[in-house]
């Protein structure tokens, strides 16, 4: 599978994908290109280090012209023949123009337990709401904002002392684990989508049975 990764910032999720790939944990996959809308993105250094080709399409050149931006993305990505597009901290919402070209082939990592807290910079929103459990979600991308079918989620506790930065750091740890796992499941052909439901094939029955009784309660009950 040819994988294209789209990033806007530092690229730590992209780095974790490449490291898991190097360790052989993501099989039948090649990271063929990293595209960014930000010429100062740290993800460009990550790509250089791992010798992944890069594309820069500055969003600023397209102002209010979202369709023009998406058409340009399609044009520059086309030669790479991507089978999967991974949004790893890509800060633009993609619409029909782009998504119709890659039906059910675009996934995104979001730093909250969707469908709660869609949108940008949601760490403070989670704190302000007073949730006790936060987390991250990998999902297929549809035309809504963070609304597509959910592939995998990870949960972290929210501590009383948290601010947006400490919570973002804790969520990022789970993001770094989740995104490579989701990609590995897809490249191994274990993910199927039916409407909103995503099924993962070949999870051993014993694991499912044990997990069914594994509850995370926070704060802990024995305090
Ligand atoms: C991550 O928290 C991601 O969920 C959010 O933006 C951040 C990107 O971090 N959308 P990085 O560029 O992968 O380090």
PDB file of C-alpha atoms and ligand atoms in Angstrom, residues 9-14 88-89 109-111 123 172 175, ligand 1:
ATOM      1  CA  UNK A   9       3.101  21.018  12.320  1.00  0.00           C
ATOM      2  CA  UNK A  10       5.878  19.342  14.239  1.00  0.00           C
ATOM      3  CA  UNK A  11       5.183  15.860  12.876  1.00  0.00           C
ATOM      4  CA  UNK A  12       5.512  13.702  15.989  1.00  0.00           C
ATOM      5  CA  UNK A  13       2.680  11.415  14.837  1.00  0.00           C
ATOM      6  CA  UNK A  14       4.351  11.118  11.433  1.00  0.00           C
ATOM      7  CA  UNK A  88      -1.399  13.447  11.036  1.00  0.00           C
ATOM      8  CA  UNK A  89      -1.923  16.895  12.488  1.00  0.00           C
ATOM      9  CA  UNK A 109      -6.052  11.363  14.254  1.00  0.00           C
ATOM     10  CA  UNK A 110      -8.054  13.609  16.580  1.00  0.00           C
ATOM     11  CA  UNK A 111      -7.079  14.484  20.185  1.00  0.00           C
ATOM     12  CA  UNK A 123      -7.674  20.313  24.941  1.00  0.00           C
ATOM     13  CA  UNK A 172      -0.259  12.758  22.482  1.00  0.00           C
ATOM     14  CA  UNK A 175      -1.988   9.242  19.735  1.00  0.00           C
TER      15      UNK A 175
HETATM   16  C1  LIG B   1      -1.952  16.158  17.407  1.00  0.00           C
HETATM   17  O1  LIG B   1      -2.356  16.373  18.724  1.00  0.00           O
HETATM   18  C2  LIG B   1      -3.130  15.867  16.536  1.00  0.00           C
HETATM   19  O2  LIG B   1      -4.097  15.087  17.140  1.00  0.00           O
HETATM   20  C3  LIG B   1      -3.643  17.261  16.334  1.00  0.00           C
HETATM   21  O3  LIG B   1      -2.495  18.029  16.103  1.00  0.00           O
HETATM   22  C4  LIG B   1      -1.409  17.442  16.795  1.00  0.00           C
HETATM   23  C5  LIG B   1      -0.322  17.147  15.801  1.00  0.00           C
HETATM   24  O4  LIG B   1       0.875  16.826  16.407  1.00  0.00           O
HETATM   25  N1  LIG B   1      -4.633  17.306  15.300  1.00  0.00           N
HETATM   26  P1  LIG B   1       2.115  16.328  15.549  1.00  0.00           P
HETATM   27  O5  LIG B   1       2.332  17.333  14.416  1.00  0.00           O
HETATM   28  O6  LIG B   1       1.814  14.959  15.021  1.00  0.00           O
HETATM   29  O7  LIG B   1       3.265  16.342  16.503  1.00  0.00           O
END
